[in-house]
Short mmCIF file of C-alpha atoms in Angstrom, two decimals:
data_model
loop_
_atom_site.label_atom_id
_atom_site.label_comp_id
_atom_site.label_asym_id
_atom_site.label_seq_id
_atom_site.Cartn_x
_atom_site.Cartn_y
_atom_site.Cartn_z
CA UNK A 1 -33.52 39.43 213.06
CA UNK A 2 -32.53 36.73 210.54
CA UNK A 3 -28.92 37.03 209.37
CA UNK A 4 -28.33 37.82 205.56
CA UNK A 5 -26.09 34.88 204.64
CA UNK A 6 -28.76 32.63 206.56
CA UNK A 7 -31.23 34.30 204.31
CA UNK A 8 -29.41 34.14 200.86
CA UNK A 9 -28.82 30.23 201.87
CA UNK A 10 -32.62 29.51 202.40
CA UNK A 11 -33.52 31.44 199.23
CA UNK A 12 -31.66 29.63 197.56
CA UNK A 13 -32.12 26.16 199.10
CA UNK A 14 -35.80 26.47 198.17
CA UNK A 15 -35.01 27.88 194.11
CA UNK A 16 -32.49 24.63 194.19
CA UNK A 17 -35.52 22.25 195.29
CA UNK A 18 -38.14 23.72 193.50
CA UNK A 19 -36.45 23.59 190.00
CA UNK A 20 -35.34 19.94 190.52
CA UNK A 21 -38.92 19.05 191.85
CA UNK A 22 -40.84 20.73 188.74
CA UNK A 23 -38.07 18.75 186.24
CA UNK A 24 -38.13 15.62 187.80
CA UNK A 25 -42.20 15.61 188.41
CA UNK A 26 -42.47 16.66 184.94
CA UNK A 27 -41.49 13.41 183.63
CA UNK A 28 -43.19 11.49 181.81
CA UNK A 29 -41.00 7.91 181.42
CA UNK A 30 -42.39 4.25 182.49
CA UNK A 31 -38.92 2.68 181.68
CA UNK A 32 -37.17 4.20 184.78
CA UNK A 33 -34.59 1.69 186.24
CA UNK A 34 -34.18 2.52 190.07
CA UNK A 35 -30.60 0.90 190.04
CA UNK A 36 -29.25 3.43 187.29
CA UNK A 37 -30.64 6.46 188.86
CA UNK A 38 -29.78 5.93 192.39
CA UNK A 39 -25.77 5.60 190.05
CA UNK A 40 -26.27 9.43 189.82
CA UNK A 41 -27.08 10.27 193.69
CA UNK A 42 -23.40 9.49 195.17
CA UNK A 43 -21.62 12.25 193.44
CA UNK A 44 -24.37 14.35 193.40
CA UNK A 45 -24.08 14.26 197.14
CA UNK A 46 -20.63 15.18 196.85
CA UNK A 47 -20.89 17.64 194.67
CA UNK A 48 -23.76 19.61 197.05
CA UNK A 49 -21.38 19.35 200.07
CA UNK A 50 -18.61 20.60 197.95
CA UNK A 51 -20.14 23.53 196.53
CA UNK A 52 -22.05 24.30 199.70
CA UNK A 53 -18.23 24.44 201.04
CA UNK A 54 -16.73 26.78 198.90
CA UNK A 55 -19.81 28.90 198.82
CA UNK A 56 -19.91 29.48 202.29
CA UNK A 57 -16.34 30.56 202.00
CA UNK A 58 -16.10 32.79 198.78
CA UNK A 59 -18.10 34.87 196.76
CA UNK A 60 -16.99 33.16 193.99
CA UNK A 61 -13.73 31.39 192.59
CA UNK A 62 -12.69 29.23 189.52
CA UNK A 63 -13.32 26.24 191.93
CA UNK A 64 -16.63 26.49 192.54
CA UNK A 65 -17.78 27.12 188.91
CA UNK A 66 -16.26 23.96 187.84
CA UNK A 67 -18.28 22.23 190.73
CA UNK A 68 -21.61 24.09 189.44
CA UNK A 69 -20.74 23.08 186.19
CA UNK A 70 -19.98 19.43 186.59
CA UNK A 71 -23.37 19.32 188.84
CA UNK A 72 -25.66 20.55 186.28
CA UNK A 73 -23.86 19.02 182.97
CA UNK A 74 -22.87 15.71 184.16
CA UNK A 75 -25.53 15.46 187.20
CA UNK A 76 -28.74 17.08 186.57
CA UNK A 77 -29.34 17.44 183.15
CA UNK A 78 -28.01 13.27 182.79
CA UNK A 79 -30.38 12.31 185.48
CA UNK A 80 -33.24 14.14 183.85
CA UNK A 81 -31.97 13.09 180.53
CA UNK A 82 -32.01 9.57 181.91
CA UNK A 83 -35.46 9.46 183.36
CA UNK A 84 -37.51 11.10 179.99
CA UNK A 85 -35.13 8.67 177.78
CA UNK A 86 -33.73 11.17 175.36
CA UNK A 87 -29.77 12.08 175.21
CA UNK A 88 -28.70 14.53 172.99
CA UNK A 89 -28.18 13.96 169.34
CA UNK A 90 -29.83 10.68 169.77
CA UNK A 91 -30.32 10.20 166.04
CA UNK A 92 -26.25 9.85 165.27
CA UNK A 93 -26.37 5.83 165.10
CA UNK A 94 -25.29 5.03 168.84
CA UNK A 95 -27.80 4.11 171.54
CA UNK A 96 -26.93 3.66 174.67
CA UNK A 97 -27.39 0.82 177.38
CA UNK A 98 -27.77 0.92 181.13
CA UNK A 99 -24.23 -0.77 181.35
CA UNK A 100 -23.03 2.68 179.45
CA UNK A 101 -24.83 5.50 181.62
CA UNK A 102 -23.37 2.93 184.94
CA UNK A 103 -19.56 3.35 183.23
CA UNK A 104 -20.26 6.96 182.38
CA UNK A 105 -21.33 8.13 186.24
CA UNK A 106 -18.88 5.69 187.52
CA UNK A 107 -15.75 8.06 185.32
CA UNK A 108 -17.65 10.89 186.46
CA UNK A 109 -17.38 9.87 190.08
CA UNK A 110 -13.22 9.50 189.05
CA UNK A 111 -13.27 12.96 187.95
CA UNK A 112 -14.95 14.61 191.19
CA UNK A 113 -12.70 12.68 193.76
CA UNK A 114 -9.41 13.11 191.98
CA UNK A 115 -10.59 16.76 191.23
CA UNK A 116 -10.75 17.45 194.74
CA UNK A 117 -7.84 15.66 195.50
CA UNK A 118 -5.89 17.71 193.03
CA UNK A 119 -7.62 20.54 194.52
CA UNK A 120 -6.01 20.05 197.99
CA UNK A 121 -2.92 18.95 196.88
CA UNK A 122 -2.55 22.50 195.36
CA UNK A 123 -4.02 24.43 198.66
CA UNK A 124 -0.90 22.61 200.43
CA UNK A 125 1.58 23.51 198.04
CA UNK A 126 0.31 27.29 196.86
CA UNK A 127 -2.28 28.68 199.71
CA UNK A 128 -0.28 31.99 200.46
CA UNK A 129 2.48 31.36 199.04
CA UNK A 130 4.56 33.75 196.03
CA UNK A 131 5.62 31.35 193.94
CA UNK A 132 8.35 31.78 191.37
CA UNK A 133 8.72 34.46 188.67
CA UNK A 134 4.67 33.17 187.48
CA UNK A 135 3.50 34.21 190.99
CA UNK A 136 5.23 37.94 190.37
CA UNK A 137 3.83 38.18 186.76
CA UNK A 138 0.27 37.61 187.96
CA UNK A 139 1.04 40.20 190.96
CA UNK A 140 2.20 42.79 187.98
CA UNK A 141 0.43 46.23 189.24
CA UNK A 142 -1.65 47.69 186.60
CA UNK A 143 -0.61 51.53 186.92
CA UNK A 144 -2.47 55.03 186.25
CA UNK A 145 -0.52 55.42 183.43
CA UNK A 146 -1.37 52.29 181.82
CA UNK A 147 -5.04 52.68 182.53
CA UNK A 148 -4.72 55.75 180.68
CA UNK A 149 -3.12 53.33 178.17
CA UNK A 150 -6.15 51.29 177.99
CA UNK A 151 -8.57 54.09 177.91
CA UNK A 152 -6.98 54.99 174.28
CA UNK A 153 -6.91 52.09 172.65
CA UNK A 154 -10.80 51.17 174.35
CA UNK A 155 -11.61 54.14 172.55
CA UNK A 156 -9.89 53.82 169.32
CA UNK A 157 -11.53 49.93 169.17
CA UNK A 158 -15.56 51.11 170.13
CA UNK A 159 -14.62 54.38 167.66
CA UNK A 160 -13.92 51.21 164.77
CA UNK A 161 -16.45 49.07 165.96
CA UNK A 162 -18.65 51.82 165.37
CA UNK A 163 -17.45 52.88 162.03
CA UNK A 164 -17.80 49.03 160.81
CA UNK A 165 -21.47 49.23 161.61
CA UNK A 166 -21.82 47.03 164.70
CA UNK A 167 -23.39 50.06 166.70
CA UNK A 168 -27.28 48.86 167.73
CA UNK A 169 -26.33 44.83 166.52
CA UNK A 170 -28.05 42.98 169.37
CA UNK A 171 -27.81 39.61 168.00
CA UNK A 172 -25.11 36.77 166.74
CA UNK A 173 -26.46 36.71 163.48
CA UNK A 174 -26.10 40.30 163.03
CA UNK A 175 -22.91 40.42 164.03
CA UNK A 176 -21.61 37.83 162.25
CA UNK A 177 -22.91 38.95 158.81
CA UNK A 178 -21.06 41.89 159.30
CA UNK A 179 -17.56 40.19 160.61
CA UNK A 180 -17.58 37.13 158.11
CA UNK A 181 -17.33 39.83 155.26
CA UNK A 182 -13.54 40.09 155.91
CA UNK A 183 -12.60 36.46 156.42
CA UNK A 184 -12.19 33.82 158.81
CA UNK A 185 -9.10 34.99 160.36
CA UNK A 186 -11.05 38.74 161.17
CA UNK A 187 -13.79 36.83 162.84
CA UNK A 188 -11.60 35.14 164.67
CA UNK A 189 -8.84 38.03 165.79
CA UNK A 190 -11.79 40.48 166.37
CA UNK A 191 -14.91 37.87 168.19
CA UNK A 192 -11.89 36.47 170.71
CA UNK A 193 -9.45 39.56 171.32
CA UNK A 194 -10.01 42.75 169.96
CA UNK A 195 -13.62 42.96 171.51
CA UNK A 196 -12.30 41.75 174.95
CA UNK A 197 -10.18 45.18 175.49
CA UNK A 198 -12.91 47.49 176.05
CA UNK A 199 -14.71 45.48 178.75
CA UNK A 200 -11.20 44.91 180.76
CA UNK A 201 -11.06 48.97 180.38
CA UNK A 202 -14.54 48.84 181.80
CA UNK A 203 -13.99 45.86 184.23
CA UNK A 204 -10.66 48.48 186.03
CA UNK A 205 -13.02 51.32 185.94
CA UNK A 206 -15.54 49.23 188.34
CA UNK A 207 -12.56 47.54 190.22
CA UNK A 208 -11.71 51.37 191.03
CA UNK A 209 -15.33 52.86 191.41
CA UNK A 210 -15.58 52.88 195.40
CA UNK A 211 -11.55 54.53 195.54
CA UNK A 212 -11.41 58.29 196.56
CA UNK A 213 -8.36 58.91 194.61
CA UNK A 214 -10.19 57.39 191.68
CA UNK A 215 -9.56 59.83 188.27
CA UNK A 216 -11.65 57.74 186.12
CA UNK A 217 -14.90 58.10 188.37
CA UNK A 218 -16.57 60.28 185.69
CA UNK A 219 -16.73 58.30 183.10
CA UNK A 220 -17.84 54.86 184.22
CA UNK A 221 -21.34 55.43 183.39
CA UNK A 222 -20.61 56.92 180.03
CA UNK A 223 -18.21 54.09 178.73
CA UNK A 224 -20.62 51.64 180.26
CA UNK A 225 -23.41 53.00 177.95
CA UNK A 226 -21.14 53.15 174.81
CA UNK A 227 -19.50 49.97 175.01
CA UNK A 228 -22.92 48.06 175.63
CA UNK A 229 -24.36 49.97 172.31
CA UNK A 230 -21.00 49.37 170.15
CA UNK A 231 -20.29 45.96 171.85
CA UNK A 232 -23.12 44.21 173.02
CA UNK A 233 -21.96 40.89 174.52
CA UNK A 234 -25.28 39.70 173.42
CA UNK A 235 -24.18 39.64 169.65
CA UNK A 236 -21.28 37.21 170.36
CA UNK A 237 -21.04 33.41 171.11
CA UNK A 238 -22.36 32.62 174.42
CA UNK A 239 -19.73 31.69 176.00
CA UNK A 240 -18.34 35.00 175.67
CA UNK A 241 -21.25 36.29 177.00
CA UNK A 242 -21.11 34.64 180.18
CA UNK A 243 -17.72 35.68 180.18
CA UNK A 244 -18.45 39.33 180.16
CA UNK A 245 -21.93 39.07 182.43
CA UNK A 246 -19.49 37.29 185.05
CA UNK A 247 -16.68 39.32 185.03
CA UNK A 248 -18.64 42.52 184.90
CA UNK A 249 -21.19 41.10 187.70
CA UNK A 250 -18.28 40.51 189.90
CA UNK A 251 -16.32 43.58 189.71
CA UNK A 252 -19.60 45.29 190.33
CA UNK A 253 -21.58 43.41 193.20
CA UNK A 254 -19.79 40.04 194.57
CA UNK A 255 -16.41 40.61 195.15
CA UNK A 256 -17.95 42.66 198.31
CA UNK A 257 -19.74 39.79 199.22
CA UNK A 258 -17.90 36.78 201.26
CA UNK A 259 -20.42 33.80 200.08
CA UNK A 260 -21.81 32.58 196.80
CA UNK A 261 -25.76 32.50 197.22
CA UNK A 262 -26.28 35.03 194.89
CA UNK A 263 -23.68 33.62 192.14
CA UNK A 264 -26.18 30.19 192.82
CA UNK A 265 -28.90 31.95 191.85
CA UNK A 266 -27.55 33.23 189.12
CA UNK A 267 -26.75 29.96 187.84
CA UNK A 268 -30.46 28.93 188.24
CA UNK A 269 -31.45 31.82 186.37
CA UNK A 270 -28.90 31.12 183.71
CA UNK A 271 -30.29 27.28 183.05
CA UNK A 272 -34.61 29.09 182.82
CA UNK A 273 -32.98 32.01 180.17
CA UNK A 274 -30.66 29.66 178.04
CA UNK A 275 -33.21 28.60 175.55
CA UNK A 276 -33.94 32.03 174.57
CA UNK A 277 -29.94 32.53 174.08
CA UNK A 278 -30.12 29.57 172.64
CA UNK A 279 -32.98 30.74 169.79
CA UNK A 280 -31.35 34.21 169.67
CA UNK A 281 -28.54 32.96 167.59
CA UNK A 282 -30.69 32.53 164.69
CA UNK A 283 -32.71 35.80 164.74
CA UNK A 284 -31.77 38.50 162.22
CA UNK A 285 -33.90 41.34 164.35
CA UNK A 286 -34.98 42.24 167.91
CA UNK A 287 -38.51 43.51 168.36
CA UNK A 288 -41.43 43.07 170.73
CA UNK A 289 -42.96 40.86 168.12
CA UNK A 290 -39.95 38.84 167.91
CA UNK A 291 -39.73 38.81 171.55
CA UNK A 292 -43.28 37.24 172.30
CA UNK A 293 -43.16 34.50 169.08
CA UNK A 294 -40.12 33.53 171.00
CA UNK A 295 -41.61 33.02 174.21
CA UNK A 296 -43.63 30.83 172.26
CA UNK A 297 -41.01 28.18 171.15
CA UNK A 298 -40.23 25.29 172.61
CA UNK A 299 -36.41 26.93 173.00
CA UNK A 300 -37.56 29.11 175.80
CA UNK A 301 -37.92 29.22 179.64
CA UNK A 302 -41.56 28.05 179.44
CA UNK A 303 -39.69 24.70 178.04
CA UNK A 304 -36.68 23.99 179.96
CA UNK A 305 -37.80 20.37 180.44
CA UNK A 306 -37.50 19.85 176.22
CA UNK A 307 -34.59 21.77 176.76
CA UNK A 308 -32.12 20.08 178.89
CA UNK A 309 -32.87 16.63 177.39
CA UNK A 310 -32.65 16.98 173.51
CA UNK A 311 -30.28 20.90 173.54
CA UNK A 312 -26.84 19.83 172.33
CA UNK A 313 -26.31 23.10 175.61
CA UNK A 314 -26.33 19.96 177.70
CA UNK A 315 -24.36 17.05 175.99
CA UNK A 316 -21.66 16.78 177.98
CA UNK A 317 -22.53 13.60 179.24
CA UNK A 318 -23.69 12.19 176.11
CA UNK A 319 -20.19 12.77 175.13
CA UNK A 320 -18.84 11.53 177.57
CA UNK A 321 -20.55 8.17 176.81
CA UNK A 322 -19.43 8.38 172.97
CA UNK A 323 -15.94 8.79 174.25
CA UNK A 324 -16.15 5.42 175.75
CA UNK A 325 -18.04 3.78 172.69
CA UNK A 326 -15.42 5.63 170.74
CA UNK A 327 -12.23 4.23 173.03
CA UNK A 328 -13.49 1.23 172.47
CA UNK A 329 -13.95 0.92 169.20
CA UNK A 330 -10.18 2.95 167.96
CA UNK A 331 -8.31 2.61 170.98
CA UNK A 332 -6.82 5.76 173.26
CA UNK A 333 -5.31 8.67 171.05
CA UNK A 334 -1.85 8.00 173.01
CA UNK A 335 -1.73 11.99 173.93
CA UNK A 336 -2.17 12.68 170.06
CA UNK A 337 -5.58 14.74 170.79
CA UNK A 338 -4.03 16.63 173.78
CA UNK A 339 -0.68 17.46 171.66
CA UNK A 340 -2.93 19.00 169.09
CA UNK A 341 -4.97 21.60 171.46
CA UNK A 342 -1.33 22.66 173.56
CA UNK A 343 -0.17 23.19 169.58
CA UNK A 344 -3.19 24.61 167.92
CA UNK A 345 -1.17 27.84 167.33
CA UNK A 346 0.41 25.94 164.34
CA UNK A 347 -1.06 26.16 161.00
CA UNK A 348 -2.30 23.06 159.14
CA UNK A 349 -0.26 23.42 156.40
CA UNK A 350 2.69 22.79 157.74
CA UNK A 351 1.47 19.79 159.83
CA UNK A 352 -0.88 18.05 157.88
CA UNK A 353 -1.72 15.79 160.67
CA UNK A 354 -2.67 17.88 163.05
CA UNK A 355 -5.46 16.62 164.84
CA UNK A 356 -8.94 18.18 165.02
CA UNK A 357 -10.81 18.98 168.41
CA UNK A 358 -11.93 15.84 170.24
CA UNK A 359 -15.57 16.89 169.79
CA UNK A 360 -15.45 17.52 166.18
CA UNK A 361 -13.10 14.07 165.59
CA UNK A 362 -16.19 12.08 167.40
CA UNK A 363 -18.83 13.74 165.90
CA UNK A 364 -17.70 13.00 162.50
CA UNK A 365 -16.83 9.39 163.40
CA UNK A 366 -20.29 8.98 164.79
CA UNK A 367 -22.17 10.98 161.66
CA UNK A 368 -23.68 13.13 163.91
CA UNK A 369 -25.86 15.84 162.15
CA UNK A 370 -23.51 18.49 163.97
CA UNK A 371 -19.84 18.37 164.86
CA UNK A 372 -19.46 21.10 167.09
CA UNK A 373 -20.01 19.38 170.27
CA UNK A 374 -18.99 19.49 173.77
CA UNK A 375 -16.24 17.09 174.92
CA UNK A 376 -15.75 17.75 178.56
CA UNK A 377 -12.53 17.47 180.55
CA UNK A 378 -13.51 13.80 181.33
CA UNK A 379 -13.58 12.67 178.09
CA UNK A 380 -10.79 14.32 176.82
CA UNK A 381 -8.88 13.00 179.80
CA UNK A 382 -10.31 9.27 178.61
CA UNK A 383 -9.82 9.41 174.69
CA UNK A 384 -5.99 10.44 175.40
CA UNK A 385 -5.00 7.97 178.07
CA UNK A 386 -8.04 6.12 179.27
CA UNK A 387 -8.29 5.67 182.98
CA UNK A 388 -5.02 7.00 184.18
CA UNK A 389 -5.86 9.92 181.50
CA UNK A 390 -9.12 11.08 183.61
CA UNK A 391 -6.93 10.40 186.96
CA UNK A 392 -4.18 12.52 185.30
CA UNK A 393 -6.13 15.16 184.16
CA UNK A 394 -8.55 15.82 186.90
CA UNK A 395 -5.72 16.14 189.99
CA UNK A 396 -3.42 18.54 187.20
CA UNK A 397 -6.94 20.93 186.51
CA UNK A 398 -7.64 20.55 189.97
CA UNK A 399 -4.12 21.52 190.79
CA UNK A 400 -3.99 24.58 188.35
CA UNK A 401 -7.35 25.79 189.55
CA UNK A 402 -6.18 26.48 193.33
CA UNK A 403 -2.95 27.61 192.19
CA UNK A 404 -4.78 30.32 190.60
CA UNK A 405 -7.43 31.07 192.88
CA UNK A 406 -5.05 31.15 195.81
CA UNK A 407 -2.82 33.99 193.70
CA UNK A 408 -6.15 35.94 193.16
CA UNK A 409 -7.01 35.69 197.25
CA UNK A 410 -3.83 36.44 198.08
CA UNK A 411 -3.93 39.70 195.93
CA UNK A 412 -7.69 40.47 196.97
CA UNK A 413 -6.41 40.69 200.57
CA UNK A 414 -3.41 43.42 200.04
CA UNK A 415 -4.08 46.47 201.34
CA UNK A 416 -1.96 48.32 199.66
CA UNK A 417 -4.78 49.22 197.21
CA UNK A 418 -2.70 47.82 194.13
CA UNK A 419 -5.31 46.99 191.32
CA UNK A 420 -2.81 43.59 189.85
CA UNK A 421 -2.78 41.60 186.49
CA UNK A 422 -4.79 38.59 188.45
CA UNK A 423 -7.97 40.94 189.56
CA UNK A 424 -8.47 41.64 186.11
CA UNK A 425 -7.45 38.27 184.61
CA UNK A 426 -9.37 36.23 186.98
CA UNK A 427 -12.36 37.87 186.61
CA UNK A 428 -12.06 37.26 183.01
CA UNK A 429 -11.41 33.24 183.87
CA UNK A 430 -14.51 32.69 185.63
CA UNK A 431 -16.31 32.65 182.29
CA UNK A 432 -13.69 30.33 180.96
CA UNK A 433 -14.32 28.03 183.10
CA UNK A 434 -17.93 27.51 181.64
CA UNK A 435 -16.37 26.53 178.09
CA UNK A 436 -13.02 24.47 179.14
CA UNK A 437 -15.10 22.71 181.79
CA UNK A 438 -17.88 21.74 178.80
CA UNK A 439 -14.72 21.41 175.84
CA UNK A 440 -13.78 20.60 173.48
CA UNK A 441 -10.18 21.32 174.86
CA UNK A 442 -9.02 22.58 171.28
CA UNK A 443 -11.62 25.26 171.35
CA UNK A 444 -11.55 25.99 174.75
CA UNK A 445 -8.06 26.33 175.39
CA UNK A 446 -7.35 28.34 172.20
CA UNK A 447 -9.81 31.20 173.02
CA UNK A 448 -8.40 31.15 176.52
CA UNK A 449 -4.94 32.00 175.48
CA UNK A 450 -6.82 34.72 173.64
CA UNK A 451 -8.57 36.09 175.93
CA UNK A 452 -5.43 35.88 178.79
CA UNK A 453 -3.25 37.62 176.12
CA UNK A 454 -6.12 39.99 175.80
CA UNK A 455 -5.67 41.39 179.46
CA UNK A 456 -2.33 40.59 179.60
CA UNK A 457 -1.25 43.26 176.82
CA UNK A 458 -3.89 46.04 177.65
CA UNK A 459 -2.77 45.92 181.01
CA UNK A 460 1.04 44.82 181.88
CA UNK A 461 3.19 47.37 181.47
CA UNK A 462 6.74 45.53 180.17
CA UNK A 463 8.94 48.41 181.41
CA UNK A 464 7.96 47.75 184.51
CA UNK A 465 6.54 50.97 185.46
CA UNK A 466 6.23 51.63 189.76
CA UNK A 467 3.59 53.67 189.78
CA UNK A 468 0.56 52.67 192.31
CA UNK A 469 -3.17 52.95 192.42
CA UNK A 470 -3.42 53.72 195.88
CA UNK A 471 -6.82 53.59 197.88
CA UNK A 472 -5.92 56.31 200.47
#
């Protein structure tokens, strides 16, 4: 009988070679240079051996998502980008040579080996370790009492939501024409906190679904069905999307599972179904109708290949390359661009220089026809400091990622039954991960602090309640 794991690992195998088979046979490009593209192979290999690493080991983790993501935005869709001869926003002014795309892979390759690096340094100094008072805020037990807490004020946000008219809004644009009524600062407050509190309410009641002291059990289904109606995640940016799909997705199914084939396939389903996200920001309904002229645009899964070389989804690496051109051009920002996204929390007004996300700054420089783009950890690491900034930046990420996947596995492997502050936050993080590991850091960062403030008030109890969820 052929083990499961050996089963999930050939399923997936084959979904991994078949989708980078149909791209790379599908293109149609006489100007190939075989010295650039082999470039890309190196830290594609190590990328493969890394994830297939930490997927063997964990369901999931903050770790390998960055991998997944640096492997399809500054690997795959490059290469493919590469071979049909077409980066994103092409038409801003700047082409690129060979010389850049050789640069660009070689910073790339910087990032990935002092990632890892920065990765191990932090298994040596946190793996299983309590660290300082951060270590005992993360393991904060979120009590009965305080999920009763969280039940009320789930409720009193879906009853709003629902009074406000966002009950049956399936798309972005419809909920947006109903937030942007009340101002900037409402979009803002409600998109990136307020609607984040139901769904950690809902992520606890699925953390605690499979406990036989569990008092929420009967309503799981029913808050489910309500918060999808009031809140669909679907009518939201979709980064917040993923957010939600991943952090419901593995307090359901995968943090029962002990390695990451399925989470793989999800990300190959995610890259076929992103050009219909991708259209669904601009439609104003949802019917069948709608649904099959969709199918029909060349945004959809029937035309990925269109897709991954001109959709700004995938300009990571294009940006990447403009950070470069930009560098060299104005010089490094001296830590100017990295001051501004640890500060964004101050108004404008009273610092009239404060600095605008690295994305948007580039963009405008360049006269691209849009200015919110990507600027991935790379670049930002490059524009602030150059070389030593991508060295710097990659070991400290890599660093802060184990720290805080070793405090979640430490906590996932107490049997005391204690649902903690990091099961809920981390869940939460995956998603993250997505955005920061794309950028802009300004955006990125500010939406996390929203989000971890999010969980962090609807579920710590400051008076330091005792109380346990026990799993008797």
């Amino acid at each position: 009988m052929i083990k499961k794991s050996y089963f999930h690992y050939a399923l997936t195998s084959l979904a991994v070679i078949v989708v980078f088979l149909v791209l790379i046979l599908s293109v149609i490009s006489s100007d190939m240079d075989p010295y650039i593209s082999s470039s890309f192979i190196p830290v594609a290999i190590i990328l493969i051996a890394a994830i297939f690493i930490e997927s063997s080991n964990r369901a999931y983790s903050l770790h390998m998502i960055h991998l997944i993501l640096l492997f399809l935005l500054m690997v795959l869709a490059p290469f493919y980008q590469y071979l049909s001869g077409s980066f994103p926003w092409d038409d801003g002014g700047l082409s690129f040579e060979n010389n850049d795309v050789i640069f660009a892979n070689a910073l790339v390759m910087m990032w990935v080996l002092m990632y890892l690096f920065g990765y191990w340094l932090g298994r040596v100094a946190f793996h299983n370790r309590y660290i300082g008072p951060i270590s005992s805020f993360f393991m904060h037990e979120i009590t009965k009492n305080k999920i009763k807490i969280l039940f009320f004020i789930s409720l009193f946000i879906i009853f709003y939501m629902a009074v406000m008219g966002y009950g049956g809004v399936y798309t972005r644009f419809g909920y947006e024409s109903i937030t942007y009524k009340y101002g900037q600062i409402y979009y803002l407050i409600m998109s990136y906190f307020v609607r984040v509190i139901p769904y950690i309410f809902l992520v606890v009641l699925l953390l605690l679904k499979d406990r036989r002291d569990n008092p929420f059990k009967g309503i799981l289904l029913v808050s489910a069905i309500v918060i999808f109606y009031v809140n669909n995640p679907f009518a939201a940016a979709r980064f917040w999307l993923v957010v939600i799909i991943l952090a419901i997705f593995c307090a359901f199914y995968l943090r029962k599972l002990k390695t990451a084939y399925p989470l793989l396939m999800m990300a190959i389903f995610g890259i076929m179904v992103m050009p219909i996200l991708n259209a669904g920001r601009h439609l104003t309904e949802i019917t069948l109708p709608h649904l099959f002229s969709f199918i029909s645009l060349d945004r959809t899964i029937f035309f990925v290949k269109g897709y991954l070389s001109s959709s700004g989804d995938f300009d990571a690496y294009s940006n990447l390359m403009r950070a470069v051109s930009y560098v060299d051009e104005n010089g490094i920002t001296w830590g100017h661009q990295l001051f501004g996204s640890l500060f964004f929390w101050i108004p404008r007004q009273f610092w009239e220089e404060k600095p605008i996300g690295s994305g948007h700054m580039v963009a405008k420089f360049y006269e691209l026809k849009l200015e919110n783009i990507s600027f991935p950890l790379p670049a930002e690491g490059y524009i602030n400091f150059g070389l030593i900034g991508v060295i710097m930046f990659a070991i400290s990420f890599g660093m802060l990622l184990n720290f805080i996947d070793s405090k979640y596995y430490l906590s996932k492997r107490d049997s005391s039954g204690a649902i903690r502050l990091i099961d809920v936050l981390y869940l939460f993080l995956l998603g993250m991960i997505v955005f920061i590991t794309r950028g802009d850091m300004m955006s990125s960062f500010s939406y996390s602090i929203a989000l971890i403030l999010a969980v962090i008030i609807s579920t710590v109890s400051f008076f330091h309640l005792k109380l346990r969820v026990s799993s008797r």
